[in-house]
Coordinates of C-alpha atoms and ligand atoms in Angstrom, one line a residue:
M225 CA 25.5 30.5 12.5
K226 CA 21.9 31.4 13.0
P227 CA 20.5 30.0 16.3
T228 CA 17.3 28.1 16.5
R229 CA 15.9 26.1 19.3
N230 CA 14.0 23.3 17.6
L231 CA 14.3 22.4 13.9
I232 CA 11.1 20.6 13.2
L233 CA 11.4 18.2 10.2
V234 CA 8.1 17.8 8.3
L235 CA 8.4 15.0 5.8
G236 CA 6.4 14.6 2.6
D237 CA 4.0 12.1 4.2
Q238 CA 3.4 14.2 7.3
L239 CA 1.3 17.0 5.9
D240 CA -0.9 17.5 8.9
L241 CA -1.4 20.9 10.6
E242 CA -2.7 19.1 13.7
S243 CA 0.7 17.3 14.1
P244 CA 1.7 17.7 17.7
L245 CA 5.1 19.1 16.5
I246 CA 3.4 22.0 14.7
K247 CA 0.7 22.5 17.3
N248 CA 3.2 22.8 20.1
M249 CA 5.9 24.8 18.3
D250 CA 7.0 28.2 19.4
P251 CA 7.3 30.3 16.2
S252 CA 9.6 32.8 17.9
M253 CA 12.3 30.1 18.6
D254 CA 11.5 27.1 16.3
Q255 CA 11.7 26.5 12.6
I256 CA 9.9 24.1 10.3
W257 CA 12.0 22.3 7.7
M258 CA 10.8 20.7 4.5
A259 CA 12.7 19.5 1.5
E260 CA 11.8 18.1 -1.9
V261 CA 14.6 15.7 -2.7
E262 CA 15.4 13.8 -5.8
E263 CA 16.5 10.7 -3.9
E264 CA 13.0 10.0 -2.8
S265 CA 11.8 9.5 -6.4
V266 CA 14.8 7.5 -7.6
H267 CA 15.8 5.1 -4.8
V268 CA 13.0 3.1 -6.3
W269 CA 11.8 3.8 -9.8
S270 CA 8.8 5.9 -8.9
H271 CA 5.6 6.4 -10.9
K272 CA 5.4 9.9 -12.4
Q273 CA 2.0 10.5 -10.6
K274 CA 3.5 9.5 -7.3
I275 CA 6.2 12.1 -7.7
V276 CA 3.7 14.8 -8.7
L277 CA 1.4 13.9 -5.7
F278 CA 4.2 14.4 -3.2
L279 CA 5.5 17.6 -4.9
S280 CA 2.1 19.1 -5.2
A281 CA 0.8 18.2 -1.7
M282 CA 4.0 19.4 -0.1
R283 CA 3.8 22.7 -1.9
H284 CA 0.2 23.2 -1.0
F285 CA 1.1 22.5 2.6
R286 CA 4.0 24.9 2.4
D287 CA 1.6 27.6 1.4
V288 CA -0.8 26.8 4.3
L289 CA 2.1 27.1 6.8
L290 CA 3.3 30.4 5.3
K291 CA -0.2 31.8 5.4
R292 CA -0.3 31.0 9.1
G293 CA 3.0 33.0 9.4
L294 CA 4.9 30.0 10.6
P295 CA 8.7 30.1 10.1
L296 CA 9.6 27.7 7.4
L297 CA 12.8 26.6 5.6
Y298 CA 11.7 24.9 2.4
T299 CA 14.0 23.5 -0.3
E300 CA 12.5 23.0 -3.8
L301 CA 13.6 20.2 -6.1
N302 CA 14.9 22.6 -8.7
E303 CA 17.3 24.0 -6.1
G304 CA 19.5 20.9 -6.6
A305 CA 18.4 19.0 -3.5
D306 CA 19.8 15.5 -4.1
S307 CA 19.1 13.8 -0.8
F308 CA 17.8 14.3 2.7
S309 CA 21.2 13.9 4.2
L310 CA 22.8 16.6 1.9
C311 CA 19.9 19.0 2.5
L312 CA 19.8 18.5 6.3
R313 CA 23.5 18.9 6.5
D314 CA 23.4 22.2 4.6
T315 CA 20.8 23.5 7.1
L316 CA 22.7 22.3 10.2
K317 CA 25.8 24.1 8.8
E318 CA 23.8 27.3 8.7
Y319 CA 21.6 26.9 11.7
Q320 CA 22.7 26.1 15.2
A321 CA 19.8 24.0 16.3
E322 CA 19.5 22.9 20.0
F323 CA 17.6 19.9 18.8
V324 CA 15.9 18.4 15.8
T325 CA 12.4 16.9 16.1
V326 CA 10.6 14.6 13.7
L327 CA 7.5 12.5 13.8
R328 CA 8.4 8.8 13.2
P329 CA 9.1 8.7 9.5
G330 CA 7.4 6.3 7.0
S331 CA 10.5 4.3 6.5
W332 CA 13.5 2.8 8.4
R333 CA 15.8 4.2 5.7
V334 CA 14.8 7.8 6.2
L335 CA 15.0 7.4 10.0
E336 CA 18.5 6.1 9.7
V337 CA 19.5 9.0 7.5
I338 CA 18.2 11.6 9.9
E339 CA 19.8 9.9 12.9
S340 CA 23.1 9.7 11.2
V341 CA 23.2 13.4 10.2
C342 CA 22.1 14.5 13.7
K343 CA 24.9 12.4 15.1
E344 CA 27.4 13.9 12.7
F345 CA 26.4 17.4 13.9
S346 CA 26.1 16.4 17.6
V347 CA 22.5 17.6 17.6
T348 CA 20.0 15.8 19.8
L349 CA 17.3 14.1 17.8
K350 CA 13.8 13.7 19.2
V351 CA 11.6 11.1 17.4
C352 CA 8.0 11.6 18.4
E353 CA 5.1 9.2 17.9
D354 CA 2.6 10.1 15.2
D355 CA -0.8 10.4 16.8
H356 CA -2.5 10.2 13.4
F357 CA -2.5 6.4 14.0
F358 CA -4.6 4.6 16.6
T359 CA -1.6 2.7 17.9
S360 CA 2.2 3.1 18.3
P361 CA 4.8 0.5 17.5
K362 CA 5.3 0.0 21.2
D363 CA 1.6 -1.1 21.5
F364 CA 2.1 -3.6 18.7
K365 CA 5.3 -4.9 20.3
I366 CA 3.4 -5.6 23.5
F367 CA 0.6 -7.4 21.5
A368 CA 3.3 -9.4 19.6
E369 CA 5.1 -10.5 22.7
T370 CA 1.9 -11.9 24.3
R371 CA 0.8 -13.9 21.3
K372 CA 1.9 -17.2 19.8
A373 CA 0.8 -16.0 16.3
I374 CA 0.4 -12.3 15.5
R375 CA -2.9 -12.5 13.6
M376 CA -4.6 -9.3 12.5
E377 CA -8.0 -10.4 13.8
Y378 CA -7.1 -10.3 17.5
F379 CA -5.2 -7.0 17.2
Y380 CA -8.3 -5.5 15.5
R381 CA -10.7 -6.9 18.1
G382 CA -8.6 -5.4 20.9
L383 CA -8.7 -2.0 19.1
R384 CA -12.5 -2.1 18.6
K385 CA -12.9 -2.6 22.3
Q386 CA -10.2 -0.1 23.3
Y387 CA -11.7 2.7 21.1
D388 CA -15.3 1.6 21.5
I389 CA -15.9 1.4 17.8
L390 CA -19.1 -0.4 16.6
M391 CA -19.4 -1.9 20.1
E392 CA -22.4 -2.3 22.4
E393 CA -22.1 -3.3 26.1
G394 CA -18.6 -4.7 25.4
K395 CA -19.8 -6.8 22.5
P396 CA -19.5 -6.2 18.7
I397 CA -22.7 -4.6 17.3
G398 CA -24.6 -7.2 15.3
G399 CA -23.1 -10.0 17.4
L400 CA -20.2 -10.7 15.0
W401 CA -16.7 -9.4 14.6
N402 CA -16.8 -9.7 10.8
F403 CA -19.3 -10.1 8.0
D404 CA -17.1 -11.8 5.4
K405 CA -20.0 -14.1 4.5
E406 CA -22.0 -11.2 3.3
N407 CA -19.0 -9.4 1.8
R408 CA -16.6 -10.3 -0.9
K409 CA -19.1 -11.2 -3.6
A410 CA -18.5 -11.2 -7.3
F411 CA -20.6 -9.0 -9.6
S412 CA -23.5 -10.4 -11.5
K413 CA -23.0 -11.1 -15.3
K414 CA -24.0 -7.5 -16.1
G415 CA -21.2 -6.1 -14.0
P416 CA -21.2 -3.2 -11.5
D417 CA -23.6 -0.3 -11.5
S418 CA -21.2 2.5 -12.2
P419 CA -20.9 4.2 -8.8
Y420 CA -20.4 8.0 -8.5
H421 CA -16.8 8.9 -7.8
G422 CA -16.4 12.6 -7.8
H423 CA -12.7 12.3 -7.0
R424 CA -11.5 14.0 -10.1
H425 CA -9.5 17.0 -8.8
E426 CA -8.4 19.0 -11.9
P427 CA -4.8 20.0 -11.6
D428 CA -4.4 23.6 -10.3
S429 CA -1.3 25.8 -11.0
I430 CA 0.8 24.1 -8.2
T431 CA 0.0 20.6 -9.5
K432 CA 0.7 21.8 -13.1
E433 CA 4.1 23.0 -11.8
G434 CA 4.7 19.6 -10.3
I435 CA 3.8 17.9 -13.6
A436 CA 6.2 20.2 -15.5
L437 CA 9.0 19.4 -13.0
V438 CA 8.4 15.6 -13.4
E439 CA 8.4 15.9 -17.2
K440 CA 11.7 17.8 -16.9
Y441 CA 13.6 15.8 -14.3
F442 CA 12.0 12.3 -14.4
P443 CA 11.0 11.8 -18.1
N444 CA 11.9 8.1 -18.2
H445 CA 10.0 7.1 -15.1
P446 CA 7.1 4.7 -15.4
G447 CA 3.4 5.8 -15.6
S448 CA 1.4 8.4 -17.3
L449 CA 0.8 12.1 -16.4
Y450 CA -2.3 12.6 -18.5
S451 CA -4.8 11.6 -15.8
F452 CA -3.7 13.1 -12.5
Y453 CA -6.8 13.7 -10.4
W454 CA -5.6 12.8 -6.9
A455 CA -6.3 15.0 -3.8
V456 CA -3.4 17.2 -3.0
T457 CA -5.0 19.3 -0.2
R458 CA -6.9 18.5 2.9
E459 CA -10.0 20.2 1.5
Q460 CA -9.9 17.9 -1.5
A461 CA -9.3 14.9 0.7
L462 CA -12.3 15.8 2.9
T463 CA -14.5 16.1 -0.3
D464 CA -13.3 12.6 -1.3
L465 CA -14.2 11.2 2.1
T466 CA -17.7 12.7 2.0
N467 CA -18.3 11.4 -1.5
F468 CA -17.1 8.0 -0.6
V469 CA -19.3 7.7 2.5
E470 CA -22.4 9.0 0.6
Y471 CA -22.1 7.1 -2.7
R472 CA -19.8 4.0 -2.4
L473 CA -19.5 2.9 1.2
P474 CA -23.0 1.2 1.1
S475 CA -21.7 -1.3 -1.5
F476 CA -18.1 -1.4 -0.3
G477 CA -18.2 -4.7 1.6
T478 CA -20.3 -6.7 -0.8
H479 CA -17.9 -6.1 -3.7
Q480 CA -14.7 -5.5 -1.8
D481 CA -12.9 -8.4 -3.7
A482 CA -14.6 -8.1 -7.1
M483 CA -12.8 -7.0 -10.2
W484 CA -14.2 -5.8 -13.6
K485 CA -12.6 -5.0 -16.9
D486 CA -12.0 -1.2 -17.5
E487 CA -13.4 -0.4 -14.0
P488 CA -10.4 0.6 -11.9
W489 CA -12.2 2.2 -9.0
L490 CA -15.4 0.3 -8.3
F491 CA -16.7 0.9 -4.7
H492 CA -13.3 1.5 -3.2
S493 CA -12.6 4.7 -1.2
L494 CA -9.5 5.9 -3.0
L495 CA -8.4 7.5 0.3
S496 CA -5.1 5.6 0.8
S497 CA -2.8 8.3 -0.6
S498 CA -4.6 11.0 1.4
L499 CA -4.4 8.9 4.6
N500 CA -0.8 8.1 4.0
L501 CA 0.2 11.7 3.4
K502 CA -1.9 12.6 6.5
L503 CA -4.2 14.9 4.6
L504 CA -6.8 12.9 6.4
G505 CA -6.6 11.4 9.8
A506 CA -7.3 7.7 10.3
K507 CA -9.4 8.5 13.3
E508 CA -11.7 10.9 11.4
V509 CA -12.1 8.5 8.5
V510 CA -13.1 5.6 10.9
K511 CA -15.5 8.0 12.7
A512 CA -17.1 9.1 9.5
A513 CA -17.8 5.5 8.5
E514 CA -19.1 4.6 12.0
Q515 CA -21.4 7.7 12.0
A516 CA -22.7 6.6 8.6
Y517 CA -23.9 3.4 10.2
Y518 CA -25.6 5.2 13.2
V519 CA -27.0 8.2 11.3
K520 CA -27.5 7.1 7.7
G521 CA -28.3 3.5 8.4
I522 CA -25.6 2.3 6.0
P523 CA -25.3 -1.6 6.3
L524 CA -23.2 -2.8 9.2
S525 CA -21.4 -5.3 6.9
A526 CA -20.2 -2.5 4.7
V527 CA -19.2 -0.2 7.5
E528 CA -17.4 -2.9 9.5
G529 CA -15.7 -4.2 6.3
F530 CA -14.3 -0.7 5.7
I531 CA -13.3 0.0 9.3
R532 CA -11.5 -3.3 9.5
Q533 CA -9.2 -2.2 6.7
I534 CA -8.1 1.0 8.5
L535 CA -8.4 0.1 12.2
G536 CA -7.3 -3.5 11.5
W537 CA -5.1 -4.0 8.6
R538 CA -3.5 -0.5 8.4
E539 CA -2.5 -0.4 12.0
Y540 CA -1.5 -4.0 12.0
V541 CA 0.9 -3.8 9.1
R542 CA 2.5 -0.7 10.6
G543 CA 3.1 -2.6 13.8
V544 CA 4.7 -5.5 11.8
Y545 CA 6.9 -3.1 10.0
W546 CA 8.4 -1.3 13.0
T547 CA 8.6 -4.5 15.1
Y548 CA 10.5 -6.6 12.5
M549 CA 12.6 -4.1 10.6
P550 CA 15.3 -3.9 9.4
E551 CA 15.5 -7.8 9.1
Y552 CA 12.0 -7.9 7.5
L553 CA 13.4 -6.3 4.3
E554 CA 15.7 -9.3 3.8
K555 CA 13.0 -12.0 4.3
N556 CA 12.9 -14.7 1.6
A557 CA 11.4 -17.8 3.2
L558 CA 10.7 -19.5 -0.2
A559 CA 14.1 -18.7 -1.6
A560 CA 12.6 -17.0 -4.6
S561 CA 15.0 -15.5 -7.0
A562 CA 13.4 -15.0 -10.4
E563 CA 13.4 -11.6 -12.0
L564 CA 10.3 -9.4 -12.3
P565 CA 8.8 -9.8 -15.8
E566 CA 9.4 -6.8 -18.0
F567 CA 5.7 -6.4 -18.6
Y568 CA 5.2 -5.2 -15.0
W569 CA 6.7 -1.9 -16.3
T570 CA 4.8 -1.7 -19.5
G571 CA 1.5 -3.6 -19.2
E572 CA 2.3 -5.3 -22.5
T573 CA 1.0 -8.9 -21.9
E574 CA -1.7 -11.0 -23.5
Y575 CA -2.9 -12.1 -20.0
E576 CA -6.0 -10.0 -19.6
C577 CA -6.0 -9.9 -15.7
L578 CA -2.4 -8.7 -15.6
K579 CA -2.9 -6.3 -18.6
Q580 CA -5.9 -4.7 -16.8
S581 CA -4.3 -4.5 -13.4
I582 CA -0.9 -3.2 -14.6
G583 CA -2.4 -1.0 -17.3
Q584 CA -4.6 0.9 -14.8
T585 CA -1.6 1.1 -12.4
L586 CA 0.5 2.8 -15.1
K587 CA -2.3 5.1 -16.0
Y588 CA -3.3 6.1 -12.4
G589 CA -0.8 4.7 -9.9
Y590 CA -3.8 2.7 -8.5
A591 CA -5.1 -0.8 -8.3
H592 CA -7.4 -2.0 -5.6
H593 CA -6.5 -4.6 -3.0
I594 CA -7.5 -7.8 -4.8
Q595 CA -5.8 -6.7 -8.0
R596 CA -2.6 -6.2 -5.9
L597 CA -2.9 -9.4 -3.9
M598 CA -4.5 -11.9 -6.3
V599 CA -3.3 -10.7 -9.7
T600 CA 0.1 -8.9 -9.7
G601 CA 1.1 -10.3 -6.3
L602 CA -0.1 -13.8 -6.9
Y603 CA 1.6 -14.0 -10.3
A604 CA 5.0 -12.9 -8.8
L605 CA 4.6 -15.4 -6.0
L606 CA 3.8 -18.3 -8.4
L607 CA 6.7 -17.3 -10.7
G608 CA 9.0 -17.2 -7.7
V609 CA 10.1 -13.6 -8.1
D610 CA 12.7 -12.3 -5.7
P611 CA 10.7 -10.6 -2.9
K612 CA 13.0 -7.5 -3.0
A613 CA 12.4 -7.0 -6.7
I614 CA 8.6 -7.1 -6.3
H615 CA 8.8 -4.9 -3.2
K616 CA 10.7 -2.3 -5.2
W617 CA 8.1 -2.4 -7.9
Y618 CA 5.2 -1.9 -5.5
L619 CA 7.0 0.8 -3.6
G620 CA 7.7 2.7 -6.8
I621 CA 4.5 2.2 -8.7
Y622 CA 1.6 2.9 -6.3
I623 CA 0.4 6.4 -5.5
D624 CA -0.1 5.4 -1.8
A625 CA 3.2 3.4 -1.4
V626 CA 5.1 4.3 1.7
E627 CA 7.4 1.6 3.0
W628 CA 5.8 1.0 6.4
V629 CA 2.5 -0.1 4.7
E630 CA 3.8 -1.4 1.4
L631 CA 6.5 -3.8 2.6
P632 CA 4.5 -6.0 5.0
N633 CA 1.7 -6.2 2.4
V634 CA 4.1 -7.3 -0.2
T635 CA 6.7 -9.4 1.6
G636 CA 4.4 -10.8 4.2
M637 CA 0.8 -10.9 2.9
S638 CA 1.4 -11.4 -0.8
Q639 CA 4.7 -13.2 -1.2
F640 CA 4.8 -15.3 2.1
A641 CA 8.4 -14.3 2.3
D642 CA 8.2 -13.9 6.0
G643 CA 7.4 -17.6 6.3
G644 CA 4.0 -17.1 7.8
L645 CA 4.5 -14.3 10.3
M646 CA 1.6 -12.3 8.8
A647 CA -0.4 -14.8 6.8
S648 CA -1.2 -18.3 8.0
K649 CA -0.7 -19.7 4.6
P650 CA 0.5 -18.5 1.2
Y651 CA -2.3 -16.8 -0.8
V652 CA -2.1 -19.1 -3.8
A653 CA -4.9 -19.9 -6.2
T654 CA -5.5 -21.0 -9.8
G655 CA -6.9 -18.7 -12.5
K656 CA -10.3 -20.0 -11.5
Y657 CA -10.3 -17.6 -8.6
I658 CA -9.7 -14.7 -11.0
Q659 CA -12.4 -16.1 -13.2
R660 CA -14.9 -16.2 -10.3
M661 CA -14.1 -12.7 -9.1
S662 CA -14.0 -10.9 -12.4
N663 CA -14.8 -10.9 -16.1
Y664 CA -11.1 -10.7 -17.1
C665 CA -11.0 -14.3 -18.4
E666 CA -13.8 -13.7 -20.9
S667 CA -11.4 -11.7 -23.1
C668 CA -8.2 -13.6 -22.4
P669 CA -6.7 -16.0 -24.9
K670 CA -6.0 -18.4 -22.0
N671 CA -8.3 -20.7 -20.3
P672 CA -8.4 -20.6 -16.5
E673 CA -9.6 -24.3 -16.3
K674 CA -6.5 -25.5 -18.1
R675 CA -3.0 -26.1 -16.7
L676 CA -1.5 -27.7 -19.8
G677 CA -1.5 -26.9 -23.5
P678 CA -1.3 -23.9 -25.7
D679 CA -4.2 -22.1 -24.0
A680 CA -3.3 -23.1 -20.5
C681 CA -3.7 -20.2 -18.0
P682 CA -0.3 -19.3 -16.5
F683 CA -1.9 -18.9 -13.0
T684 CA -3.4 -22.4 -13.2
N685 CA -0.2 -24.0 -14.4
L686 CA 2.1 -22.1 -12.1
Y687 CA -0.2 -22.8 -9.1
W688 CA 0.5 -26.5 -9.5
D689 CA 4.1 -25.9 -10.2
F690 CA 4.3 -23.8 -6.9
L691 CA 2.8 -26.7 -4.9
I692 CA 5.2 -29.2 -6.4
R693 CA 8.2 -26.9 -5.8
H694 CA 7.3 -26.2 -2.2
E695 CA 5.6 -29.4 -1.2
D696 CA 8.0 -30.4 1.5
A697 CA 7.9 -26.9 3.2
L698 CA 4.2 -26.7 3.0
K699 CA 3.5 -30.1 4.5
K700 CA 4.0 -28.6 7.9
N701 CA 1.2 -26.1 7.3
Q702 CA -2.1 -27.4 8.6
R703 CA -4.0 -24.9 6.4
M704 CA -2.4 -26.3 3.2
Q705 CA -3.4 -29.9 3.7
L706 CA -6.4 -29.8 1.4
Q707 CA -4.4 -28.3 -1.5
L708 CA -1.6 -30.9 -0.9
R709 CA -4.1 -33.8 -0.9
N710 CA -5.2 -32.6 -4.4
L711 CA -1.6 -32.4 -5.4
N712 CA -1.1 -36.0 -4.3
R713 CA -3.8 -37.1 -6.8
L714 CA -1.5 -36.1 -9.7
S715 CA 0.6 -38.8 -11.4
E716 CA 4.3 -38.5 -11.9
E717 CA 3.6 -37.9 -15.6
D718 CA 1.2 -35.0 -14.7
R719 CA 3.8 -33.4 -12.5
L720 CA 6.5 -33.6 -15.2
A721 CA 4.2 -32.0 -17.7
I722 CA 3.2 -29.2 -15.3
K723 CA 6.9 -28.5 -14.6
K724 CA 7.8 -28.5 -18.3
Q725 CA 5.0 -26.1 -19.2
A726 CA 5.8 -23.9 -16.1
R727 CA 9.4 -23.5 -17.5
T728 CA 7.9 -21.9 -20.7
F729 CA 5.9 -19.3 -18.6
K730 CA 9.0 -18.5 -16.5
E731 CA 11.2 -18.1 -19.5
A732 CA 8.6 -15.9 -21.3
G733 CA 8.4 -13.8 -18.1
N734 CA 12.1 -13.3 -17.9
Q735 CA 12.5 -12.2 -21.5
K736 CA 13.8 -8.6 -22.2
V737 CA 14.3 -7.9 -18.5
K738 CA 15.7 -4.4 -17.9
T739 CA 17.1 -3.2 -14.5
Y740 CA 15.2 -0.2 -13.2
G741 CA 15.9 2.0 -10.3
Ligands
FAD1020 P1 -10.1 0.7 0.1 O1 -10.3 -0.6 -0.5 O2 -11.1 1.7 0.0 O3 -9.7 0.5 1.7 C1 -9.9 1.5 2.6 C2 -8.6 1.9 3.3 O4 -8.1 0.8 4.1 C3 -7.4 2.1 2.4 O5 -7.4 3.5 1.9 C4 -6.2 1.8 3.2 O6 -5.8 2.9 4.0 C5 -6.7 0.8 4.2 N1 -6.3 -0.6 3.8 C6 -7.0 -1.5 3.1 N2 -6.3 -2.7 3.0 C7 -5.1 -2.4 3.7 C8 -3.9 -3.2 3.9 N3 -3.8 -4.5 3.5 N4 -2.9 -2.6 4.6 C9 -3.0 -1.4 5.0 N5 -4.1 -0.6 4.8 C10 -5.1 -1.1 4.2 N6 -1.8 0.2 0.9 C11 -1.2 1.4 1.0 O7 -1.7 2.3 1.6 N7 0.0 1.5 0.5 C12 0.7 0.5 -0.2 O8 1.8 0.7 -0.6 C13 0.0 -0.7 -0.3 N8 0.6 -1.8 -0.9 C14 0.0 -3.0 -1.0 C15 0.6 -4.1 -1.7 C16 0.0 -5.3 -1.8 C17 0.7 -6.4 -2.4 C18 -1.3 -5.5 -1.2 C19 -2.0 -6.8 -1.3 C20 -1.9 -4.4 -0.6 C21 -1.3 -3.2 -0.5 N9 -1.9 -2.1 0.2 C22 -1.3 -0.9 0.3 C23 -3.3 -2.2 0.8 C24 -4.4 -1.9 -0.1 O9 -4.3 -2.6 -1.3 C25 -4.5 -0.4 -0.4 O10 -4.5 0.3 0.8 C26 -5.8 -0.1 -1.1 O11 -5.9 -0.8 -2.3 C27 -5.9 1.4 -1.4 O12 -7.0 1.8 -2.1 P2 -8.3 2.4 -1.4 O13 -7.9 3.7 -0.7 O14 -9.3 2.6 -2.5 O15 -8.7 1.3 -0.4
SF4_1021 FE1 -5.7 -14.2 -16.1 FE2 -5.7 -16.8 -16.7 FE3 -8.0 -15.5 -16.6 FE4 -6.2 -15.1 -18.6 S1 -7.3 -16.9 -18.2 S2 -7.4 -13.5 -17.4 S3 -4.3 -15.3 -17.5 S4 -6.7 -15.8 -14.9

């Protein structure tokens, strides 16, 4: 057996040279360990581009480590690496490690696997906190224990003060904590002025290798490989950050919630995959946005709106994940049990909003927040899809999906399956919301105004059906009272007709269901 002091595990979403584990290692006694394993692409049915992203970014990072002369044990996918546990076992059979060290992984499942293998080999495991984030799960737990309701807003305000971000003499700059009134507008009739993106990173030889591997080993996975332009190195991610701040941040807030046909990117940053793989640090991204306000005079509403997403929502959902797992995975407050419609995997539907949102997801592994929340998420919620089925879809299909960030967004925010832990009420709306925020309805055969009849919009019909089904449970929720008062205006006949038509949408949704993953 070869002796080593510290076996440092670097997982595919921990590609940061500034990681405390790498910075503090002693190359004469310690080894870095990385493995490309098949299980990570098949435990949920992953999008081809997501697999390429991880393979390519890991291989680029491997080359950086080797260039620095750091000792590295790296297992490639084509070396028959099935799972983390098998790979780590093989290493621990060969290397007598005094201890194994890892930064807190991105999912409970992976942490459990590492813990169990270390236990089997009687090796001490040290799990270190990831200082890429502003907060640790411990900070969130303290926040949660001192609050009646764990709303994001108060967590965010605390962090603004603690890190002195957009603050002036202890108060928020501009006198307000948020600028929602100025933000979240729809586009005018002529649509968005096409913003500059510059995020197309043409695949280099390592990415092409990744594409070839995915074509060979995962040919039946969802998604296209023809348009892979995601950042796979820190340099590319930094270029994306600079471009975003320069060209799109000024309009970010105003059109944060707007959607437009055949415009997948709009004014969004497209930084989530780089942030989640740690090619970029959350702190440096927030700093770049804050500086843009001070130095470039970019509107405060845009800068605050963007910082809130990272300092607020991103930190908050991570806290929710680590505080409430593993029970959180099983949450199903609305007892939803329907299957996920087949078209979530193909994009083949006549409903234009879903066709657009799912179509671009299959093409790029990307949809922006409102498409995820108020189109694909809302439809699953209204249909009553089993939260675990929709969670698996999101975890597999999005380029930026790592469980700590995906699960609370899906189970809590979009499906209300945690019964209101995260969101104070279910995010339900009729098709009229989509009509207001996009131009999708203009080319849809359905009519968002209609809840009944051959051209009834499924969102509008299913919205009323949802309220009827959950009326009793929702009565206790103060924030649902207006919607329930409107429901009370419906006659018994109206209700029966809504339920009857809802059945047709549900049956259509459940046709040809295949089991994936
Ligand atoms: P921008 O719109 O430019 O936002 C800037 C950054 O803020 C993002 O890069 C992201 O890091 C952060 N952010 C914004 N909203 C959130 C949020 N709600 N939670 C956490 N971070 C946020 N985000 C993921 O990173 N991975 C996921 O798997 C994921 N799944 C989601 C599922 C659902 C149902 C919903 C409603 C949201 C999900 N989000 C997820 C949050 C958000 O949709 C994405 O972060 C965003 O669309 C990524 O695109 P962008 O980088 O262009 O973001
Ligand atoms: Fe979507 Fe309904 Fe609008 Fe069609 S009419 S695009 S289904 S909201």
